[in-house]
PDB file of C-alpha atoms in Angstrom:
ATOM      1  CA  UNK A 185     -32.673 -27.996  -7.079  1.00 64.00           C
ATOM      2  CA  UNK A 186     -35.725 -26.114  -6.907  1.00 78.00           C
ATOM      3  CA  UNK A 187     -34.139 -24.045  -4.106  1.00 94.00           C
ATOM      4  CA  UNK A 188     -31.741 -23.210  -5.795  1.00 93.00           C
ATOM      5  CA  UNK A 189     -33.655 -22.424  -8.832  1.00 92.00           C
ATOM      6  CA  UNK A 190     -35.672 -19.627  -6.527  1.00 93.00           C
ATOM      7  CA  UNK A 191     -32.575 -18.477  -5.505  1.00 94.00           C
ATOM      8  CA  UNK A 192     -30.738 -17.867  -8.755  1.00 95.00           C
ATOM      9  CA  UNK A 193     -33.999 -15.701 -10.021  1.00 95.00           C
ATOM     10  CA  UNK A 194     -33.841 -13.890  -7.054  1.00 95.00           C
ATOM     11  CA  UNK A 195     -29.916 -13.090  -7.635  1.00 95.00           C
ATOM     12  CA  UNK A 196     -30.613 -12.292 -11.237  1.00 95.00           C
ATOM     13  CA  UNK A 197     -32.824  -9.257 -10.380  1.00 96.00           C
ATOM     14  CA  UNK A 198     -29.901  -7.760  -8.828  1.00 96.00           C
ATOM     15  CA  UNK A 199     -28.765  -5.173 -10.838  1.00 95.00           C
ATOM     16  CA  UNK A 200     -25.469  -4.559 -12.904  1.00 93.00           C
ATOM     17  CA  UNK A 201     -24.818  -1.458 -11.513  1.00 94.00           C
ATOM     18  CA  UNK A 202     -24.728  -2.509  -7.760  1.00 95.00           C
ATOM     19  CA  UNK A 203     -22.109  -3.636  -5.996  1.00 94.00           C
ATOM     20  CA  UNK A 204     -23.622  -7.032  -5.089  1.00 96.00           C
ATOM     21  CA  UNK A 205     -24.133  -7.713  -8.691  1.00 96.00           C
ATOM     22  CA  UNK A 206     -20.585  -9.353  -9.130  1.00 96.00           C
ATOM     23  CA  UNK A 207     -20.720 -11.717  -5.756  1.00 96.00           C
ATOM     24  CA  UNK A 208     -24.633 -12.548  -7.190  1.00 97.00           C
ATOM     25  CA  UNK A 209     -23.220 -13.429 -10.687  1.00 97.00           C
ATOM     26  CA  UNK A 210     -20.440 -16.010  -8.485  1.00 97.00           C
ATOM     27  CA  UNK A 211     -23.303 -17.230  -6.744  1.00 97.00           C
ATOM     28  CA  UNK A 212     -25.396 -17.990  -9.969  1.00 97.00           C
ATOM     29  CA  UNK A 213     -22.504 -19.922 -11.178  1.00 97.00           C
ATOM     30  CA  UNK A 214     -21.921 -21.982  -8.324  1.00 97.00           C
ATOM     31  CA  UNK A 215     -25.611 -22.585  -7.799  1.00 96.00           C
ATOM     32  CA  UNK A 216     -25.697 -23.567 -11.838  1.00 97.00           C
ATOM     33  CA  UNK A 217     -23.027 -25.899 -11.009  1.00 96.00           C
ATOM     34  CA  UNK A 218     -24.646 -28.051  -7.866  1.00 95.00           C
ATOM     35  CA  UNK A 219     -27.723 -28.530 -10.545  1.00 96.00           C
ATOM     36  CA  UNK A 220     -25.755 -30.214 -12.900  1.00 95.00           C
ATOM     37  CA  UNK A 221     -25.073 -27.275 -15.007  1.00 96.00           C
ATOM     38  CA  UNK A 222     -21.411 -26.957 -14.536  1.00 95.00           C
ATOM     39  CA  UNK A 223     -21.070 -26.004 -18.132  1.00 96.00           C
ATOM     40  CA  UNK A 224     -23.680 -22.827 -18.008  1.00 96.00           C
ATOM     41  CA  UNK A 225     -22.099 -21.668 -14.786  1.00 97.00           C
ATOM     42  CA  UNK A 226     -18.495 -22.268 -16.365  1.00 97.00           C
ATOM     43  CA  UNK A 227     -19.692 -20.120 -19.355  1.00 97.00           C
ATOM     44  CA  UNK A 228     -21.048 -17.247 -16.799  1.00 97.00           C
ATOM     45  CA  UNK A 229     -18.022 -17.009 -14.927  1.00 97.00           C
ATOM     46  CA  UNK A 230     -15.624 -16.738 -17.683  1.00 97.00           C
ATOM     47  CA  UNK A 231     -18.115 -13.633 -19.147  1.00 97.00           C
ATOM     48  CA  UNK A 232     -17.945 -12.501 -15.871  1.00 97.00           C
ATOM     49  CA  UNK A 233     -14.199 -12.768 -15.466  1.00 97.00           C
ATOM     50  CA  UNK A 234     -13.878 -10.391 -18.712  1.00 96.00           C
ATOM     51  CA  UNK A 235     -16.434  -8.002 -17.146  1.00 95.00           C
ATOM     52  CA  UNK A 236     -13.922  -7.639 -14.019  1.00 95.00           C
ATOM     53  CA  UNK A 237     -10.395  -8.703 -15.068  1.00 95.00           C
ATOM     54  CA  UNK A 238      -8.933  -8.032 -11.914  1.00 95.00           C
ATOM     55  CA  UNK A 239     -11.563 -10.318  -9.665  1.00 95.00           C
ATOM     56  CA  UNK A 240      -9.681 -12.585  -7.782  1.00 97.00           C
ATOM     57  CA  UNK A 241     -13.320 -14.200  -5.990  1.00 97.00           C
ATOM     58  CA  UNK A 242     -14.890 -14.619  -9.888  1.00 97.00           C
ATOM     59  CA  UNK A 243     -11.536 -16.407 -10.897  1.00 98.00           C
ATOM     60  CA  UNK A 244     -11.534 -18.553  -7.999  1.00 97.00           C
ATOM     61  CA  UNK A 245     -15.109 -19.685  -8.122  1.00 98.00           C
ATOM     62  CA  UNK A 246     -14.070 -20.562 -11.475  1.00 98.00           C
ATOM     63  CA  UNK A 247     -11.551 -22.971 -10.391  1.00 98.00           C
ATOM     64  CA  UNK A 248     -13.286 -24.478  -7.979  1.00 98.00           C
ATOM     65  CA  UNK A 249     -16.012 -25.736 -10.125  1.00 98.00           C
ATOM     66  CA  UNK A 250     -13.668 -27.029 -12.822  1.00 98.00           C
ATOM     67  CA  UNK A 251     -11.171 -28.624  -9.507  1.00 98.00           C
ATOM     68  CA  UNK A 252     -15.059 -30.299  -8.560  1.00 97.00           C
ATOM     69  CA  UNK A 253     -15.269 -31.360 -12.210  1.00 97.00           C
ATOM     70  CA  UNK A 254     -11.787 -33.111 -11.933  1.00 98.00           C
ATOM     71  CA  UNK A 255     -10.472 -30.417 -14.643  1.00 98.00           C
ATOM     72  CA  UNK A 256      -7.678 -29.690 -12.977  1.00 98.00           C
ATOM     73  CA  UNK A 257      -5.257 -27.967 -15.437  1.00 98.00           C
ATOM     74  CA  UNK A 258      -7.762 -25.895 -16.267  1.00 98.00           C
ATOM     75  CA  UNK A 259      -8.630 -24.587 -12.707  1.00 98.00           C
ATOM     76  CA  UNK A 260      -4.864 -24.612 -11.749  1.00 98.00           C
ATOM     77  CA  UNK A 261      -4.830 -22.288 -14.581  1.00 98.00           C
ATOM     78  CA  UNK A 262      -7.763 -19.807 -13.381  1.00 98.00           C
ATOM     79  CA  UNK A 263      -5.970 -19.721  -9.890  1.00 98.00           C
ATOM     80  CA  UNK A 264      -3.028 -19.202 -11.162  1.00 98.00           C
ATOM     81  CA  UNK A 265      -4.456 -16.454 -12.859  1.00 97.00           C
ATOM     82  CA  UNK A 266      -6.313 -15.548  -9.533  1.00 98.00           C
ATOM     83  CA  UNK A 267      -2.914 -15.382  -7.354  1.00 98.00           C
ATOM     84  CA  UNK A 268      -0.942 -13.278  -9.702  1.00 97.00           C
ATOM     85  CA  UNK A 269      -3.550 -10.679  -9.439  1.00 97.00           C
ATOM     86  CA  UNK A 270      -3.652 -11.342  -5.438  1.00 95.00           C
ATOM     87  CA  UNK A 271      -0.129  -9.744  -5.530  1.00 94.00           C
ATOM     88  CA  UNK A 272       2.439 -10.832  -3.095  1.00 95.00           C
ATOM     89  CA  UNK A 273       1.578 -14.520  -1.073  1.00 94.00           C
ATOM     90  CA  UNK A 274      -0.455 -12.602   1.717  1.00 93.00           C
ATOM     91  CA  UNK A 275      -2.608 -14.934   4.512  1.00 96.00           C
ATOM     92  CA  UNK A 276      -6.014 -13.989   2.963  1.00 95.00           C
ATOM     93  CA  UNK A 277      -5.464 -15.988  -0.380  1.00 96.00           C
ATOM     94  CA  UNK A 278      -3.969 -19.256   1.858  1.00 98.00           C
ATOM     95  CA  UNK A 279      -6.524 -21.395   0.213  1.00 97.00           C
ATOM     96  CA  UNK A 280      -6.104 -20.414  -3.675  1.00 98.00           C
ATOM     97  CA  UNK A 281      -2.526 -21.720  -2.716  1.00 98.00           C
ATOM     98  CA  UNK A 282      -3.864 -24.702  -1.447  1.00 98.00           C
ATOM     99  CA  UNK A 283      -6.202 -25.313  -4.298  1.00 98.00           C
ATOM    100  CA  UNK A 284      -3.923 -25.214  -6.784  1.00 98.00           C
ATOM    101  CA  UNK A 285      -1.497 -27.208  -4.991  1.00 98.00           C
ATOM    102  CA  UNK A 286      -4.456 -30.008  -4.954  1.00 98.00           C
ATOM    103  CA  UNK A 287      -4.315 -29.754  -8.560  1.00 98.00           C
ATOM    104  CA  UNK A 288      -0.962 -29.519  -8.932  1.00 98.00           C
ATOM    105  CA  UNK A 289      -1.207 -33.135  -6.905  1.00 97.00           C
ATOM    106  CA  UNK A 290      -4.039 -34.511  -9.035  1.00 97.00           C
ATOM    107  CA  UNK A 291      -2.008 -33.915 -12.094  1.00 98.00           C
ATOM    108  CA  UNK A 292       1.321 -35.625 -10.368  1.00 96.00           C
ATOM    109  CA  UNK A 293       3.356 -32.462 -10.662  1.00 97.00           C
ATOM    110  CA  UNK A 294       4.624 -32.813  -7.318  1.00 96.00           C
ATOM    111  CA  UNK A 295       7.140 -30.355  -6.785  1.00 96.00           C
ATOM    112  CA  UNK A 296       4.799 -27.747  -7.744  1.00 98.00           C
ATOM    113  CA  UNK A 297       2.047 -29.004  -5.623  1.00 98.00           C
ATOM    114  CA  UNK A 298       4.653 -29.172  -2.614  1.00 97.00           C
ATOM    115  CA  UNK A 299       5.890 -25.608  -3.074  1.00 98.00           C
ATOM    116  CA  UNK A 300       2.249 -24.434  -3.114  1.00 98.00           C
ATOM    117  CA  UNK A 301       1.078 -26.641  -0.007  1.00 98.00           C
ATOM    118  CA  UNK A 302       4.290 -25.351   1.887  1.00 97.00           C
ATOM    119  CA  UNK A 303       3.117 -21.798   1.145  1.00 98.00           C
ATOM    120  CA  UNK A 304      -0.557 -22.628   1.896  1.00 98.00           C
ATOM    121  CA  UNK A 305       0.820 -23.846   5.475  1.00 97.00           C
ATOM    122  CA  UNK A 306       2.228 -21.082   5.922  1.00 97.00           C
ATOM    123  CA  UNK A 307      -0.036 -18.542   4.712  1.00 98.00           C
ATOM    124  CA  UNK A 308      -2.977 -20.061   6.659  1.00 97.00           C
ATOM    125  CA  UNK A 309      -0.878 -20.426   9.975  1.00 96.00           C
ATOM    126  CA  UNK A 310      -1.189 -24.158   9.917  1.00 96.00           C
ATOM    127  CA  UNK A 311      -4.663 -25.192   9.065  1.00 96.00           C
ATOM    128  CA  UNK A 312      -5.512 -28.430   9.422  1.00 96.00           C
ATOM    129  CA  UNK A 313      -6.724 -29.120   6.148  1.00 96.00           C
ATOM    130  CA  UNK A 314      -3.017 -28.540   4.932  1.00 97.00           C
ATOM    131  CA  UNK A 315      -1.740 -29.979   7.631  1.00 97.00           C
ATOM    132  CA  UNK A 316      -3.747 -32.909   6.421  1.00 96.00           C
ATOM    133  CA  UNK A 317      -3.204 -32.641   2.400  1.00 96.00           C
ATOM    134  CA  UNK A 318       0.479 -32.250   2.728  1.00 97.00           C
ATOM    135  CA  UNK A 319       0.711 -35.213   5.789  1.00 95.00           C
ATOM    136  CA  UNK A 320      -1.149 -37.505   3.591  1.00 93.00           C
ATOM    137  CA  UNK A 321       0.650 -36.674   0.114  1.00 95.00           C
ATOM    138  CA  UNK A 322       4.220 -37.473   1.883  1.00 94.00           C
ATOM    139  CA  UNK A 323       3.166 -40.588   3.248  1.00 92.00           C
ATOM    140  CA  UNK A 324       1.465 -41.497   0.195  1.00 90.00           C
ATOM    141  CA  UNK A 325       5.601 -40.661  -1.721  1.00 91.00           C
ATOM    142  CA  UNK A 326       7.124 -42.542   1.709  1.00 90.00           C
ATOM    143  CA  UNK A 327       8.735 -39.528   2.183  1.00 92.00           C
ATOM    144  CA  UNK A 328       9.257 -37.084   5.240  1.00 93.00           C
ATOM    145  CA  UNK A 329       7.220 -39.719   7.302  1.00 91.00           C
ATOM    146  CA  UNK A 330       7.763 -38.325  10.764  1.00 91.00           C
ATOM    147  CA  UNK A 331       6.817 -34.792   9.782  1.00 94.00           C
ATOM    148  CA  UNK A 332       3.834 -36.367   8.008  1.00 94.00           C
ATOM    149  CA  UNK A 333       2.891 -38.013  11.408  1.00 93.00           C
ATOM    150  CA  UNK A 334       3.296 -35.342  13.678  1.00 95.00           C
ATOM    151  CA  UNK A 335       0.890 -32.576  10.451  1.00 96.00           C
ATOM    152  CA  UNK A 336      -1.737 -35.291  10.596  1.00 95.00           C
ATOM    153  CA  UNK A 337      -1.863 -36.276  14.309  1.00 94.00           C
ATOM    154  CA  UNK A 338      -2.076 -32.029  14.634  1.00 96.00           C
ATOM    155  CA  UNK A 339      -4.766 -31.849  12.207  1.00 96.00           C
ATOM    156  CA  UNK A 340      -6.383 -34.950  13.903  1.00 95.00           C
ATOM    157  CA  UNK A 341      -6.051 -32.538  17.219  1.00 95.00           C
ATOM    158  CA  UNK A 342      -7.599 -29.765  15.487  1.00 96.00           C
ATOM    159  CA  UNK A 343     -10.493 -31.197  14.118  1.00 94.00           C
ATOM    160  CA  UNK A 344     -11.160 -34.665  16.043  1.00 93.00           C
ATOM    161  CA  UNK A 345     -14.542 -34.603  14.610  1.00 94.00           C
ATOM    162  CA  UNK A 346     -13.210 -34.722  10.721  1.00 91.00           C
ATOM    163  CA  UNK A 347     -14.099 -38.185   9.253  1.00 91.00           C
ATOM    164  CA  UNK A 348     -11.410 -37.053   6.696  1.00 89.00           C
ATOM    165  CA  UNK A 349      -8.632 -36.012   8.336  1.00 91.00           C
ATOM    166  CA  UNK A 350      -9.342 -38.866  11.336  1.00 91.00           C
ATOM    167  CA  UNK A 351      -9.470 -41.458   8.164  1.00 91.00           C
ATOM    168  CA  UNK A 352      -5.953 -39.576   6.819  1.00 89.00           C
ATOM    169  CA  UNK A 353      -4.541 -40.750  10.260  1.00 89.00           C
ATOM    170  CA  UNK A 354      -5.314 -44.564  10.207  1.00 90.00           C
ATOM    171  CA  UNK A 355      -3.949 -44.536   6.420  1.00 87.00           C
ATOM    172  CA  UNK A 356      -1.305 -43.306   7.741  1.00 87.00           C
ATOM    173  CA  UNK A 357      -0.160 -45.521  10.769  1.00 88.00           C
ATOM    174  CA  UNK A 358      -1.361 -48.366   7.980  1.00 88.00           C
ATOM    175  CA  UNK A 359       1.148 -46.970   5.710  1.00 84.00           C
ATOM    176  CA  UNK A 360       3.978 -47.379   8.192  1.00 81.00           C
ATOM    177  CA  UNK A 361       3.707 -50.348   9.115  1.00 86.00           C
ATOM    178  CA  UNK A 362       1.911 -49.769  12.711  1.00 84.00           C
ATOM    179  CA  UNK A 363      -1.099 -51.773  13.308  1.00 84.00           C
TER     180      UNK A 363
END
């Protein structure tokens, strides 16, 4: 806490007027937010976010502190927000697909969340986090089980040292039925 403390004083002397001053502000916020002061660093990014109404990064450190705080209509909201200024789906915004499609999830609005997963597959060239999110969601609906398999066991491949997605795969053969 301290740390981070030092380091939000240190980002507040940067000044408005140079071009780190934004991606300091973010950092504030997101350092507010692992002290327990989610509400102060939700606060600062929202005055930010009216300071630069077309920052996709502000917006999205936005949701992801209110996705952390379980507030999930209210970050799908803010990356939402965050993709339609992104323009068209493009492979460097992947993950503000797959965020929302998380919340999307969380809130059991599943075709949404499925449309946005699909797209974060996509968009991301198959990372293994997706591979996981969608594998595991499927099997969790008993639907699409072999593709489910065959995303996790390729995540599994991918990241063999992920306690998650490794954990995703024993659900999974669970969930089937193979012991």
């Amino acid at each position: 806490g301290e740390r981070l403390g030092d380091a939000n004083k240190a980002y507040g002397k940067i000044p408005a007027n140079s071009p780190l001053y934004e991606n300091a502000q973010i950092q504030i916020s997101i350092n507010l937010d692992r002290m327990d002061r989610s509400k102060e660093g939700v606060a600062r990014l929202r005055a930010l976010a009216r300071q630069y109404p077309t920052s996709v990064e502000t917006l999205t450190a936005l949701g992801d502190i209110l996705r952390g705080r379980k507030e999930y209509a209210l970050a799908a909201k803010e990356y939402s927000t965050a993709i339609n200024l992104s323009g068209p789906p493009d492979a460097r915004f992947w993950t503000l697909f797959y965020a929302r499609g998380m919340c999307y999830e969380r809130m059991k609005q599943w075709p949404q969340a499925e449309e946005d997963l699909r797209l974060a597959l996509e968009l991301s060239d198959g990372h293994p986090l997706v591979l996981n999110y969608l594998g595991y969601s499927w099997i969790e609906q008993n639907v699409n089980l072999e593709d489910a398999m065959a995303m996790i066991q390729k995540a599994v491949e991918m990241r063999p040292n992920d306690g998650y997605i490794v954990d995703s795969l024993g659900w999974a053969y669970y969930q089937i039925g193979e012991y």
